[in-house]
Short mmCIF file of C-alpha atoms in Angstrom, two decimals:
data_model
loop_
_atom_site.label_atom_id
_atom_site.label_comp_id
_atom_site.label_asym_id
_atom_site.label_seq_id
_atom_site.Cartn_x
_atom_site.Cartn_y
_atom_site.Cartn_z
CA MET A 1 -63.37 21.15 -18.23
CA THR A 2 -62.17 22.58 -21.60
CA ASN A 3 -59.89 25.43 -20.93
CA PRO A 4 -57.64 26.38 -23.93
CA SER A 5 -54.65 28.26 -23.07
CA PRO A 6 -53.55 30.32 -26.17
CA PRO A 7 -50.10 31.35 -26.46
CA ALA A 8 -49.16 34.85 -25.93
CA PRO A 9 -49.62 36.47 -29.42
CA ASP A 10 -46.24 38.40 -29.30
CA ASN A 11 -44.43 35.06 -29.17
CA PRO A 12 -46.14 32.63 -31.31
CA GLN A 13 -45.11 29.07 -31.10
CA PRO A 14 -45.68 26.27 -33.51
CA VAL A 15 -48.39 24.52 -31.50
CA ALA A 16 -50.16 21.50 -33.18
CA ASP A 17 -53.51 22.19 -34.57
CA LEU A 18 -56.05 20.21 -32.35
CA THR A 19 -59.27 21.45 -33.85
CA GLY A 20 -59.85 17.94 -35.29
CA ALA A 21 -59.54 16.15 -32.18
CA PRO A 22 -62.89 15.00 -30.71
CA LEU A 23 -63.96 16.63 -27.38
CA PRO A 24 -65.49 14.18 -25.01
CA THR A 25 -69.21 14.57 -24.25
CA GLU A 26 -70.80 15.54 -21.04
CA GLY A 27 -71.78 11.92 -20.69
CA THR A 28 -68.36 10.70 -21.31
CA LEU A 29 -66.93 13.08 -18.71
CA ARG A 30 -69.51 11.94 -16.37
CA ARG A 31 -68.77 8.27 -16.76
CA ARG A 32 -65.02 9.01 -16.39
CA ARG A 33 -65.82 10.42 -12.83
CA SER A 34 -68.59 8.04 -11.85
CA VAL A 35 -67.27 5.81 -8.98
CA PRO A 36 -69.65 2.64 -9.87
CA PHE A 37 -68.71 2.84 -13.63
CA GLN A 38 -65.02 3.30 -12.80
CA LEU A 39 -65.02 0.44 -10.32
CA THR A 40 -66.06 -1.83 -13.19
CA ARG A 41 -63.37 -0.31 -15.52
CA PHE A 42 -60.86 -0.84 -12.71
CA ALA A 43 -61.60 -4.42 -12.48
CA VAL A 44 -61.55 -4.77 -16.32
CA PHE A 45 -58.32 -3.10 -16.78
CA ASN A 46 -56.80 -5.35 -13.99
CA ALA A 47 -58.21 -8.49 -15.69
CA ARG A 48 -56.65 -7.17 -19.02
CA ILE A 49 -53.17 -6.76 -17.37
CA MET A 50 -53.50 -10.51 -16.03
CA ARG A 51 -54.51 -11.75 -19.29
CA MET A 52 -51.34 -9.97 -20.78
CA VAL A 53 -49.08 -11.47 -18.19
CA LEU A 54 -50.42 -14.94 -18.76
CA LYS A 55 -50.33 -14.70 -22.51
CA GLY A 56 -46.88 -12.98 -23.17
CA SER A 57 -43.30 -13.86 -22.24
CA HIS A 58 -43.69 -12.80 -18.56
CA MET B 1 -19.66 -22.41 -5.53
CA THR B 2 -21.24 -19.86 -7.81
CA ASP B 3 -20.89 -15.99 -7.47
CA ILE B 4 -23.51 -14.02 -9.06
CA VAL B 5 -22.98 -10.22 -9.15
CA VAL B 6 -25.89 -7.91 -10.15
CA LEU B 7 -24.93 -4.32 -11.33
CA GLY B 8 -27.79 -1.94 -10.47
CA ALA B 9 -30.55 -2.01 -7.96
CA GLY B 10 -33.25 -0.41 -10.14
CA ILE B 11 -36.34 -2.40 -11.16
CA SER B 12 -34.71 -4.97 -13.34
CA GLY B 13 -31.50 -5.53 -11.15
CA HIS B 14 -33.59 -5.43 -7.84
CA THR B 15 -36.03 -8.01 -9.48
CA ALA B 16 -33.23 -10.15 -10.50
CA ALA B 17 -31.58 -10.28 -7.34
CA LEU B 18 -34.76 -11.02 -5.33
CA HIS B 19 -35.61 -13.99 -7.58
CA LEU B 20 -31.91 -15.06 -7.42
CA ALA B 21 -32.12 -15.26 -3.68
CA ARG B 22 -35.57 -16.81 -3.61
CA LEU B 23 -34.67 -19.52 -6.03
CA LEU B 24 -31.19 -20.40 -4.74
CA GLY B 25 -32.52 -20.46 -1.18
CA ARG B 26 -31.84 -18.55 1.77
CA ARG B 27 -28.18 -17.89 2.72
CA SER B 28 -28.11 -20.63 5.29
CA THR B 29 -29.40 -23.14 2.79
CA ARG B 30 -27.90 -21.96 -0.41
CA GLY B 31 -24.61 -23.60 -0.07
CA GLN B 32 -21.71 -21.65 -1.47
CA HIS B 33 -23.76 -19.57 -3.82
CA THR B 34 -23.56 -15.63 -3.30
CA VAL B 35 -25.59 -12.91 -4.92
CA THR B 36 -24.15 -9.64 -4.58
CA VAL B 37 -25.71 -6.30 -5.67
CA VAL B 38 -23.81 -3.44 -6.48
CA SER B 39 -25.45 -0.01 -6.61
CA PRO B 40 -24.01 3.52 -6.07
CA ASN B 41 -27.59 4.45 -4.59
CA SER B 42 -28.54 3.30 -1.03
CA HIS B 43 -32.15 3.62 -1.60
CA TRP B 44 -34.54 1.95 -4.01
CA ASN B 45 -36.98 4.36 -5.79
CA TRP B 46 -40.33 3.58 -7.45
CA ILE B 47 -39.68 6.04 -10.22
CA PRO B 48 -43.22 6.06 -11.63
CA SER B 49 -44.55 7.74 -8.66
CA ASN B 50 -41.93 10.47 -8.81
CA ILE B 51 -44.63 12.21 -10.93
CA TRP B 52 -46.69 12.73 -7.96
CA VAL B 53 -43.63 13.76 -5.74
CA GLY B 54 -42.99 16.40 -8.42
CA VAL B 55 -46.35 18.03 -7.85
CA GLY B 56 -46.39 17.77 -4.14
CA LYS B 57 -48.91 14.94 -3.89
CA MET B 58 -46.42 12.53 -2.35
CA GLY B 59 -43.24 13.05 -0.23
CA ARG B 60 -39.80 11.55 -1.04
CA ASP B 61 -40.17 8.94 1.72
CA ASP B 62 -43.30 7.68 -0.02
CA VAL B 63 -41.26 6.53 -3.04
CA VAL B 64 -37.89 5.51 -1.68
CA PHE B 65 -36.79 3.11 0.94
CA PRO B 66 -33.13 1.73 2.03
CA LEU B 67 -32.00 -1.29 0.26
CA GLU B 68 -29.61 -2.68 2.76
CA PRO B 69 -32.22 -4.01 5.26
CA VAL B 70 -34.09 -5.67 2.69
CA TYR B 71 -30.89 -7.41 1.32
CA GLU B 72 -29.78 -8.34 4.69
CA ARG B 73 -33.06 -10.05 5.36
CA LYS B 74 -32.83 -11.81 2.00
CA GLY B 75 -29.19 -12.93 2.30
CA ILE B 76 -28.02 -10.62 -0.44
CA ASP B 77 -24.65 -9.05 -0.18
CA PHE B 78 -24.72 -5.28 -0.85
CA ARG B 79 -22.01 -2.88 -2.19
CA GLN B 80 -22.90 0.74 -2.47
CA ALA B 81 -20.47 1.37 -5.06
CA LYS B 82 -20.45 2.11 -8.73
CA ALA B 83 -18.98 -0.40 -11.20
CA VAL B 84 -16.29 1.17 -13.54
CA ALA B 85 -14.73 -1.72 -15.51
CA LEU B 86 -15.63 -5.30 -16.64
CA ARG B 87 -13.06 -7.94 -17.05
CA PRO B 88 -14.95 -10.98 -18.72
CA GLU B 89 -11.59 -12.93 -18.94
CA GLY B 90 -10.52 -12.13 -15.55
CA ASP B 91 -6.82 -10.90 -15.01
CA GLY B 92 -3.32 -12.42 -14.34
CA GLU B 93 -4.50 -13.77 -10.83
CA ASP B 94 -7.76 -15.33 -11.70
CA HIS B 95 -9.47 -16.25 -14.89
CA ARG B 96 -13.04 -15.82 -13.53
CA GLY B 97 -14.74 -12.78 -14.83
CA ALA B 98 -14.31 -9.74 -12.62
CA VAL B 99 -15.72 -6.18 -12.13
CA ASP B 100 -13.99 -3.19 -10.69
CA ILE B 101 -16.16 -1.30 -8.35
CA VAL B 102 -15.56 2.19 -6.49
CA TYR B 103 -17.52 2.64 -3.38
CA THR B 104 -19.77 5.64 -2.76
CA GLY B 105 -21.00 4.81 0.61
CA GLN B 106 -20.84 2.38 3.54
CA GLY B 107 -17.91 4.33 4.92
CA ARG B 108 -15.78 3.51 2.21
CA VAL B 109 -16.23 6.26 -0.19
CA GLY B 110 -13.53 6.18 -3.00
CA GLN B 111 -12.18 2.76 -2.00
CA GLU B 112 -11.80 0.36 -5.04
CA GLU B 113 -12.43 -3.25 -5.11
CA ARG B 114 -12.37 -6.17 -7.75
CA LEU B 115 -15.34 -8.45 -7.42
CA ARG B 116 -15.24 -12.10 -9.20
CA TYR B 117 -18.16 -13.43 -10.75
CA ASP B 118 -19.43 -16.47 -12.33
CA TYR B 119 -22.54 -14.75 -13.67
CA LEU B 120 -23.03 -11.12 -14.15
CA VAL B 121 -26.21 -9.25 -14.66
CA ASN B 122 -25.70 -5.68 -16.07
CA ALA B 123 -28.83 -3.62 -14.93
CA THR B 124 -26.92 -0.38 -14.40
CA GLY B 125 -29.87 1.61 -15.87
CA PRO B 126 -29.30 5.06 -17.52
CA ARG B 127 -26.95 7.97 -17.14
CA LEU B 128 -29.03 11.04 -17.16
CA ARG B 129 -27.26 13.14 -19.91
CA PHE B 130 -28.29 16.63 -19.04
CA GLU B 131 -25.02 17.74 -20.56
CA ALA B 132 -26.31 16.68 -24.01
CA THR B 133 -28.12 20.03 -24.04
CA GLU B 134 -26.65 23.33 -22.86
CA GLY B 135 -28.38 24.67 -19.71
CA LEU B 136 -30.53 21.56 -19.36
CA GLY B 137 -31.28 20.17 -15.74
CA PRO B 138 -31.31 21.05 -12.00
CA ASP B 139 -27.79 22.13 -12.45
CA GLY B 140 -28.67 24.34 -15.35
CA HIS B 141 -32.10 26.34 -15.93
CA SER B 142 -34.78 23.46 -16.00
CA LEU B 143 -36.11 20.80 -13.63
CA SER B 144 -36.44 17.12 -13.69
CA VAL B 145 -38.44 14.49 -12.14
CA CYS B 146 -35.95 11.60 -12.86
CA THR B 147 -34.98 11.09 -9.22
CA ALA B 148 -36.91 11.73 -6.01
CA ASP B 149 -34.76 14.51 -4.96
CA HIS B 150 -35.13 16.20 -8.49
CA ALA B 151 -39.07 15.76 -8.04
CA VAL B 152 -38.99 17.49 -4.73
CA GLU B 153 -37.37 20.39 -6.22
CA ALA B 154 -39.79 20.41 -9.11
CA ALA B 155 -42.62 20.32 -6.51
CA ARG B 156 -41.15 23.31 -4.63
CA GLU B 157 -40.61 25.44 -7.79
CA LEU B 158 -44.32 24.53 -8.92
CA ASP B 159 -45.66 25.69 -5.59
CA GLU B 160 -44.03 29.07 -6.08
CA VAL B 161 -45.58 29.26 -9.57
CA VAL B 162 -48.98 28.80 -7.99
CA GLN B 163 -48.33 31.37 -5.37
CA ARG B 164 -47.60 33.83 -8.26
CA LEU B 165 -50.64 32.91 -10.28
CA ARG B 166 -52.71 33.34 -7.07
CA ALA B 167 -51.19 36.79 -6.98
CA GLY B 168 -52.64 37.50 -10.47
CA GLN B 169 -49.38 36.99 -12.42
CA GLU B 170 -49.76 35.10 -15.73
CA GLN B 171 -47.24 32.19 -15.91
CA THR B 172 -45.99 29.97 -18.65
CA LEU B 173 -45.16 26.43 -17.92
CA VAL B 174 -43.11 24.08 -20.30
CA VAL B 175 -43.15 20.34 -19.82
CA GLY B 176 -41.42 17.81 -22.05
CA MET B 177 -38.36 16.34 -23.57
CA GLY B 178 -34.98 18.12 -23.28
CA HIS B 179 -33.33 16.83 -26.40
CA GLY B 180 -34.46 15.17 -29.61
CA THR B 181 -33.34 11.70 -28.77
CA CYS B 182 -35.06 11.41 -25.42
CA THR B 183 -37.20 8.64 -24.21
CA CYS B 184 -39.84 8.22 -21.40
CA GLU B 185 -42.37 10.52 -23.29
CA GLY B 186 -44.98 8.88 -21.11
CA ALA B 187 -43.36 10.41 -17.85
CA ALA B 188 -43.69 13.94 -19.54
CA PHE B 189 -47.07 13.42 -20.64
CA GLU B 190 -48.08 12.44 -17.07
CA TYR B 191 -46.35 15.24 -15.54
CA VAL B 192 -47.92 17.98 -17.82
CA PHE B 193 -51.54 16.73 -16.94
CA ASN B 194 -50.70 16.38 -13.17
CA VAL B 195 -49.43 20.04 -13.43
CA ASP B 196 -52.67 20.89 -15.16
CA HIS B 197 -54.64 19.12 -12.44
CA VAL B 198 -52.81 20.96 -9.66
CA LEU B 199 -53.36 24.24 -11.39
CA ARG B 200 -57.10 23.68 -11.69
CA ASP B 201 -57.23 22.51 -8.06
CA ALA B 202 -55.80 25.70 -7.05
CA GLY B 203 -58.14 27.69 -9.08
CA VAL B 204 -55.61 29.30 -11.08
CA ARG B 205 -55.53 27.41 -14.51
CA ASP B 206 -56.87 30.41 -16.46
CA LEU B 207 -53.77 32.43 -15.97
CA ALA B 208 -51.37 29.71 -16.94
CA THR B 209 -50.33 28.80 -20.36
CA LEU B 210 -49.18 25.14 -20.43
CA TYR B 211 -47.01 23.78 -23.23
CA TYR B 212 -46.12 19.98 -23.92
CA LEU B 213 -42.68 20.25 -25.85
CA THR B 214 -42.03 16.77 -27.23
CA ASN B 215 -39.66 15.14 -29.85
CA GLU B 216 -42.56 12.91 -30.80
CA ALA B 217 -43.60 13.66 -34.45
CA SER B 218 -47.30 13.08 -33.44
CA LEU B 219 -49.21 12.90 -30.10
CA GLY B 220 -49.64 9.49 -28.78
CA ASP B 221 -46.31 8.09 -30.18
CA PHE B 222 -44.86 7.61 -26.65
CA GLY B 223 -41.63 6.20 -28.32
CA VAL B 224 -43.53 3.17 -29.46
CA ASP B 225 -44.64 4.36 -32.84
CA GLY B 226 -48.07 4.98 -31.47
CA MET B 227 -50.86 2.47 -31.07
CA THR B 228 -54.08 1.34 -32.80
CA PHE B 229 -57.13 0.79 -30.73
CA GLU B 230 -60.49 -0.69 -31.46
CA ASP B 231 -63.23 1.48 -30.01
CA GLN B 232 -66.87 0.88 -30.68
CA GLY B 233 -66.35 -0.97 -33.91
CA PHE B 234 -63.69 1.26 -35.24
CA GLN B 235 -59.99 1.33 -35.33
CA THR B 236 -58.69 4.73 -33.96
CA SER B 237 -55.34 5.83 -33.27
CA SER B 238 -53.54 6.80 -30.03
CA GLU B 239 -52.81 10.06 -31.73
CA LEU B 240 -56.37 11.06 -31.97
CA TRP B 241 -57.21 9.60 -28.53
CA THR B 242 -54.31 11.68 -27.01
CA ALA B 243 -55.08 14.89 -28.96
CA SER B 244 -58.56 14.79 -27.52
CA LEU B 245 -57.10 14.86 -24.06
CA PHE B 246 -54.82 17.84 -24.89
CA ARG B 247 -57.71 19.72 -26.36
CA GLU B 248 -60.07 18.96 -23.44
CA ARG B 249 -57.38 20.01 -20.92
CA GLY B 250 -56.07 23.01 -23.13
CA VAL B 251 -52.52 21.87 -22.97
CA LEU B 252 -50.57 23.14 -26.05
CA PRO B 253 -48.51 20.58 -27.83
CA ILE B 254 -45.27 21.28 -29.77
CA LEU B 255 -44.33 18.34 -31.76
CA GLY B 256 -41.05 17.19 -33.32
CA ALA B 257 -38.95 19.35 -31.34
CA HIS B 258 -35.31 19.10 -30.51
CA VAL B 259 -34.24 21.34 -27.53
CA GLU B 260 -30.85 23.02 -28.46
CA ARG B 261 -30.31 25.23 -25.44
CA VAL B 262 -31.89 26.29 -22.09
CA GLU B 263 -31.18 29.79 -20.73
CA GLU B 264 -32.60 31.21 -17.66
CA GLY B 265 -36.28 31.48 -18.50
CA VAL B 266 -35.96 30.69 -22.21
CA VAL B 267 -35.88 27.35 -24.09
CA HIS B 268 -34.38 27.40 -27.63
CA TYR B 269 -35.56 24.45 -29.82
CA GLU B 270 -35.67 23.25 -33.49
CA THR B 271 -38.54 21.57 -35.03
CA LEU B 272 -38.75 19.05 -37.87
CA ASP B 273 -39.25 21.69 -40.53
CA GLY B 274 -35.92 22.99 -39.67
CA SER B 275 -37.17 26.23 -38.11
CA HIS B 276 -35.76 27.63 -34.79
CA HIS B 277 -37.84 28.95 -31.93
CA SER B 278 -37.62 30.55 -28.60
CA LEU B 279 -40.07 30.05 -25.75
CA ASP B 280 -40.10 32.21 -22.54
CA PHE B 281 -40.96 30.21 -19.44
CA ASP B 282 -41.52 30.77 -15.74
CA PHE B 283 -41.35 27.06 -15.09
CA ALA B 284 -39.65 24.20 -17.08
CA MET B 285 -39.58 20.43 -16.40
CA LEU B 286 -37.55 18.83 -19.28
CA LEU B 287 -36.32 15.21 -19.31
CA PRO B 288 -32.81 14.50 -20.23
CA PRO B 289 -31.60 11.92 -22.90
CA PHE B 290 -30.32 8.67 -21.51
CA GLY B 291 -26.94 6.96 -21.96
CA GLY B 292 -24.99 4.09 -20.84
CA VAL B 293 -23.18 4.57 -17.52
CA GLY B 294 -19.85 4.39 -19.21
CA LEU B 295 -18.39 0.99 -18.04
CA ALA B 296 -15.03 0.04 -19.65
CA ALA B 297 -14.22 -3.29 -20.50
CA TYR B 298 -10.81 -5.14 -20.62
CA ASP B 299 -9.65 -8.59 -21.92
CA GLY B 300 -7.38 -10.87 -19.86
CA GLN B 301 -4.31 -9.11 -21.00
CA GLY B 302 -5.73 -5.79 -20.13
CA GLY B 303 -6.61 -4.79 -23.70
CA ASP B 304 -9.41 -2.45 -24.11
CA ILE B 305 -12.70 -4.39 -25.51
CA THR B 306 -15.13 -1.79 -24.51
CA ASP B 307 -16.33 -1.43 -28.10
CA GLU B 308 -16.94 -5.29 -28.32
CA LEU B 309 -19.24 -5.14 -25.28
CA PHE B 310 -20.99 -1.88 -25.66
CA ALA B 311 -22.64 0.09 -28.40
CA PRO B 312 -21.30 3.78 -28.96
CA SER B 313 -24.33 4.89 -26.76
CA GLY B 314 -22.72 3.03 -23.81
CA PHE B 315 -25.45 0.32 -23.79
CA MET B 316 -24.56 -3.30 -23.62
CA ARG B 317 -24.69 -5.45 -26.87
CA VAL B 318 -26.90 -8.52 -26.36
CA ASP B 319 -28.31 -11.06 -28.46
CA ALA B 320 -30.17 -8.65 -30.81
CA ASP B 321 -29.66 -8.11 -34.54
CA TYR B 322 -27.61 -4.90 -34.76
CA THR B 323 -27.44 -4.83 -38.48
CA ALA B 324 -28.11 -1.22 -39.67
CA LYS B 325 -31.10 -1.16 -41.81
CA PRO B 326 -33.96 1.35 -42.77
CA TYR B 327 -37.20 1.48 -40.91
CA GLU B 328 -39.11 -0.42 -43.55
CA ASP B 329 -36.75 -3.43 -42.75
CA TRP B 330 -37.02 -3.38 -39.06
CA ARG B 331 -38.47 -6.71 -37.72
CA ALA B 332 -39.88 -7.76 -34.27
CA ALA B 333 -37.02 -10.56 -34.54
CA ASP B 334 -34.35 -8.01 -34.30
CA TRP B 335 -35.01 -7.78 -30.62
CA PRO B 336 -33.11 -9.74 -27.90
CA GLU B 337 -34.85 -12.70 -26.33
CA THR B 338 -32.25 -14.01 -23.80
CA TYR B 339 -30.24 -10.81 -23.08
CA GLN B 340 -27.04 -12.84 -23.19
CA VAL B 341 -23.97 -11.11 -24.39
CA PRO B 342 -22.38 -12.52 -27.37
CA VAL B 343 -19.20 -14.63 -26.82
CA TRP B 344 -19.53 -14.20 -22.85
CA ASP B 345 -22.80 -16.02 -22.22
CA ASN B 346 -22.34 -15.73 -18.35
CA ILE B 347 -22.98 -11.96 -18.81
CA PHE B 348 -26.49 -10.35 -19.21
CA ALA B 349 -27.76 -7.07 -19.63
CA VAL B 350 -31.27 -5.94 -18.77
CA GLY B 351 -33.63 -3.17 -18.51
CA ILE B 352 -32.19 0.27 -19.94
CA ALA B 353 -28.76 -1.21 -19.71
CA PHE B 354 -29.17 -3.38 -23.06
CA ALA B 355 -28.53 -1.69 -26.37
CA PRO B 356 -31.72 -1.80 -28.47
CA PRO B 357 -31.15 -2.87 -31.98
CA HIS B 358 -32.99 0.28 -33.22
CA PRO B 359 -35.80 2.70 -32.23
CA ILE B 360 -39.41 1.50 -32.33
CA SER B 361 -40.77 4.78 -33.57
CA ARG B 362 -39.94 5.98 -37.12
CA PRO B 363 -36.72 8.01 -36.74
CA ARG B 364 -36.74 11.40 -38.34
CA LYS B 365 -34.39 14.33 -39.12
CA SER B 366 -35.00 17.99 -39.36
CA SER B 367 -34.41 19.57 -42.74
CA SER B 368 -31.09 20.91 -41.42
CA GLY B 369 -30.14 17.26 -40.36
CA THR B 370 -30.86 17.27 -36.64
CA VAL B 371 -31.93 13.79 -35.51
CA ILE B 372 -35.34 14.04 -33.75
CA ALA B 373 -36.23 10.64 -32.86
CA PRO B 374 -37.67 9.11 -29.65
CA SER B 375 -35.48 6.47 -28.33
CA PRO B 376 -37.36 3.14 -27.39
CA PRO B 377 -38.74 2.87 -23.85
CA ARG B 378 -37.52 -0.28 -21.88
CA THR B 379 -38.60 0.61 -18.38
CA GLY B 380 -41.07 -0.29 -15.98
CA MET B 381 -42.87 -3.78 -16.61
CA PRO B 382 -40.47 -4.96 -19.31
CA SER B 383 -37.44 -4.24 -17.15
CA GLY B 384 -38.99 -6.52 -14.36
CA VAL B 385 -39.67 -9.22 -16.68
CA MET B 386 -36.10 -9.11 -18.22
CA GLY B 387 -34.70 -9.23 -14.67
CA LYS B 388 -36.73 -12.19 -13.75
CA THR B 389 -36.01 -13.98 -17.02
CA VAL B 390 -32.25 -13.83 -16.49
CA ALA B 391 -32.50 -14.86 -12.93
CA LEU B 392 -34.29 -17.87 -14.14
CA THR B 393 -31.62 -18.75 -16.87
CA ILE B 394 -28.83 -18.28 -14.30
CA VAL B 395 -30.68 -20.46 -11.59
CA ASP B 396 -31.12 -23.18 -14.40
CA ARG B 397 -27.43 -23.33 -15.36
CA ILE B 398 -26.45 -23.45 -11.72
CA ARG B 399 -28.64 -26.51 -11.23
CA SER B 400 -28.49 -28.26 -14.64
CA GLY B 401 -25.09 -27.04 -15.96
CA PRO B 402 -23.93 -24.39 -18.42
CA SER B 403 -25.74 -25.91 -21.20
CA ALA B 404 -29.23 -25.37 -19.89
CA GLN B 405 -31.20 -23.40 -22.43
CA PRO B 406 -31.75 -19.78 -21.62
CA HIS B 407 -35.27 -18.42 -20.86
CA ARG B 408 -36.66 -15.90 -23.18
CA ALA B 409 -38.55 -12.89 -23.02
CA SER B 410 -38.67 -10.57 -26.07
CA MET B 411 -40.21 -7.30 -26.04
CA ALA B 412 -41.74 -8.28 -29.31
CA ASN B 413 -43.73 -10.98 -27.25
CA MET B 414 -44.17 -9.06 -24.02
CA GLY B 415 -47.08 -6.70 -23.27
CA ALA B 416 -46.88 -3.62 -21.06
CA ALA B 417 -49.35 -1.53 -19.13
CA CYS B 418 -48.74 2.26 -19.26
CA VAL B 419 -50.76 4.08 -16.71
CA ALA B 420 -50.27 7.62 -17.31
CA SER B 421 -51.58 9.79 -14.44
CA ALA B 422 -53.51 12.72 -15.41
CA GLY B 423 -54.29 14.15 -11.81
CA ALA B 424 -54.07 12.56 -8.26
CA GLY B 425 -57.04 12.17 -5.87
CA LEU B 426 -59.18 9.26 -4.85
CA ARG B 427 -62.21 10.84 -6.14
CA THR B 428 -61.06 13.51 -8.45
CA GLY B 429 -57.97 11.71 -10.02
CA SER B 430 -57.68 10.59 -13.53
CA ALA B 431 -55.33 8.52 -15.62
CA ALA B 432 -54.86 7.65 -19.36
CA ALA B 433 -54.53 3.71 -18.88
CA MET B 434 -53.09 1.77 -21.77
CA THR B 435 -52.08 -1.81 -22.45
CA MET B 436 -49.86 -2.87 -25.33
CA MET B 437 -49.35 -6.15 -26.54
CA PRO B 438 -46.55 -6.55 -27.65
CA VAL B 439 -44.40 -3.53 -26.83
CA VAL B 440 -42.43 -3.95 -30.25
CA PRO B 441 -45.03 -4.17 -32.98
CA ASP B 442 -44.74 -7.25 -35.02
CA TYR B 443 -46.39 -6.66 -38.40
CA SER B 444 -45.90 -10.40 -39.24
CA ARG B 445 -48.51 -11.41 -36.57
CA TYR B 446 -50.90 -8.34 -36.45
CA PRO B 447 -51.98 -6.09 -39.16
CA THR B 448 -51.74 -3.12 -36.94
CA GLY B 449 -48.52 -4.40 -35.26
CA ARG B 450 -50.19 -5.22 -31.99
CA SER B 451 -53.13 -7.31 -30.85
CA LEU B 452 -56.26 -5.33 -30.95
CA ARG B 453 -57.65 -7.34 -28.30
CA ASP B 454 -54.97 -6.50 -25.70
CA THR B 455 -54.06 -3.01 -26.97
CA ARG B 456 -56.46 -0.56 -25.36
CA GLY B 457 -56.73 2.58 -23.88
CA GLU B 458 -59.09 4.51 -21.69
CA ILE B 459 -59.28 7.71 -19.38
CA GLY B 460 -60.98 8.07 -16.24
CA LEU B 461 -60.82 7.71 -12.42
CA GLY B 462 -60.32 3.91 -12.62
CA GLY B 463 -56.85 4.58 -14.03
CA HIS B 464 -55.82 6.67 -11.07
CA TRP B 465 -56.91 3.73 -8.83
CA VAL B 466 -54.80 1.37 -10.99
CA LYS B 467 -51.74 3.52 -10.60
CA LEU B 468 -52.17 4.04 -6.93
CA MET B 469 -52.44 0.25 -6.55
CA LEU B 470 -49.41 -0.40 -8.63
CA HIS B 471 -47.50 2.09 -6.32
CA TYR B 472 -48.46 0.14 -3.19
CA LEU B 473 -48.19 -3.33 -4.87
CA PHE B 474 -44.65 -2.82 -6.23
CA ILE B 475 -43.24 -1.22 -3.14
CA HIS B 476 -44.51 -4.31 -1.27
CA LYS B 477 -42.89 -6.47 -3.83
CA ALA B 478 -39.52 -4.50 -3.89
CA LYS B 479 -39.39 -4.84 0.07
CA GLY B 480 -39.63 -8.62 -0.43
CA ARG B 481 -42.63 -8.79 1.90
CA PRO B 482 -44.73 -11.86 2.21
CA GLY B 483 -46.02 -13.06 -1.19
CA TRP B 484 -43.91 -10.50 -3.13
CA PHE B 485 -43.12 -13.16 -5.88
CA LEU B 486 -46.74 -13.59 -6.59
CA ILE B 487 -47.02 -10.08 -7.89
CA PRO B 488 -46.39 -10.21 -11.57
CA GLU B 489 -43.34 -8.10 -12.88
#
């Protein structure tokens, strides 16, 4: 998925240096697309929203 | 008899009106109470999905619907008009509060009317201040996704870019903030990754250079001073988490930028170090800064009291602590709880219409003195909560008398879910899904400002499903369909 798009060299821009940012592993990218795994994350995220709603001034 | 007037039919105003009508009963059983909504727009817009309209994944009709049939069904009076002046003390004829409106539709364009109220909810939302930056906006040289119509135009332009890329022409696209004081960085973040997704789907990403031009001093700031997450036993920052996504997708971030001017195909900007730059583009979607809608206010004798009710930004002063103080002295307690206006406790301001006491992110200036500071977000989930909160206060006061205690909902004790789409598609979509609790960090309660248990971020297909689910749920809710009030704000 990595596809850096370098700026045109004749018009350099002050782009932030991202070389220190971690790249996801193949396993992480696979989990992000895995339907069974993501169904679980979907349920967990919704539960988290509901927890927040019940806990805060909502 | 109680007359309630709600100015604005966005998320906060519409939510307030629906709850008021529900709690006071249908028109036939409500007695003499009236609920009147004043909005210059005839349609409701689920703005978070404008992102998908802006890349051609949804149509305009998927994100808007007419308000009048909903209000007719719920017993709410509707005036398609814009408010121009408030008169909290009334006038020579009637000492009840009043609001002057000018019609924008319903066959009465330009006609004026003075509405009397016992309670007023100001939920007018923002004025899109494209004029703050020369050449910014659809009437200038850049695009926007702030309204459904703007988003349709952006999608059309993006499609032309894709056609040129398919023909082998390299293209430069810029997405971001059109001024140093913009808010809604999350929307620009979503749009840039949706554009990236569309370009990849079309198989033309390698010919495109995609910039994210933002006023945030660091990635992952989102106008809320960033977040700290707990991940696999470590604390990590939203900055690192967000930077990872930018690196993975090859989007080039330019940080701490104030756009000075947009010309045909060129954006000129200044960065925090005081240097000035120009960037040539083939496509630019740059959001405008927000301001109040410009309501005037007059006392009972007709004297101008606009400065008493409104901050210089045009947003309404409420029960916040507006004392000017440095970033280090900002406290969660500065933020409003009841959204009541001082002196006039029958007026409330909610959503974007209330004046925040200060930003949430640390404000910065460039070395030449230009303010480059994200304004605090108060849209989406918090807007709906505020609308419901003031509706509950008003109903209590109608039932129990004006001394009934107001309901409270501070953004410093309120969570929010921010689901930033990174591409649409039931099997191929993705989103950066975040929850934060509270929205305004409270360092007196949490060492990192927010609850680590409730402040989380994850990226994946499941986040896209959440955003899609919220789209359908909130349109169901806004249409007042069966069980709408069971869906949390």
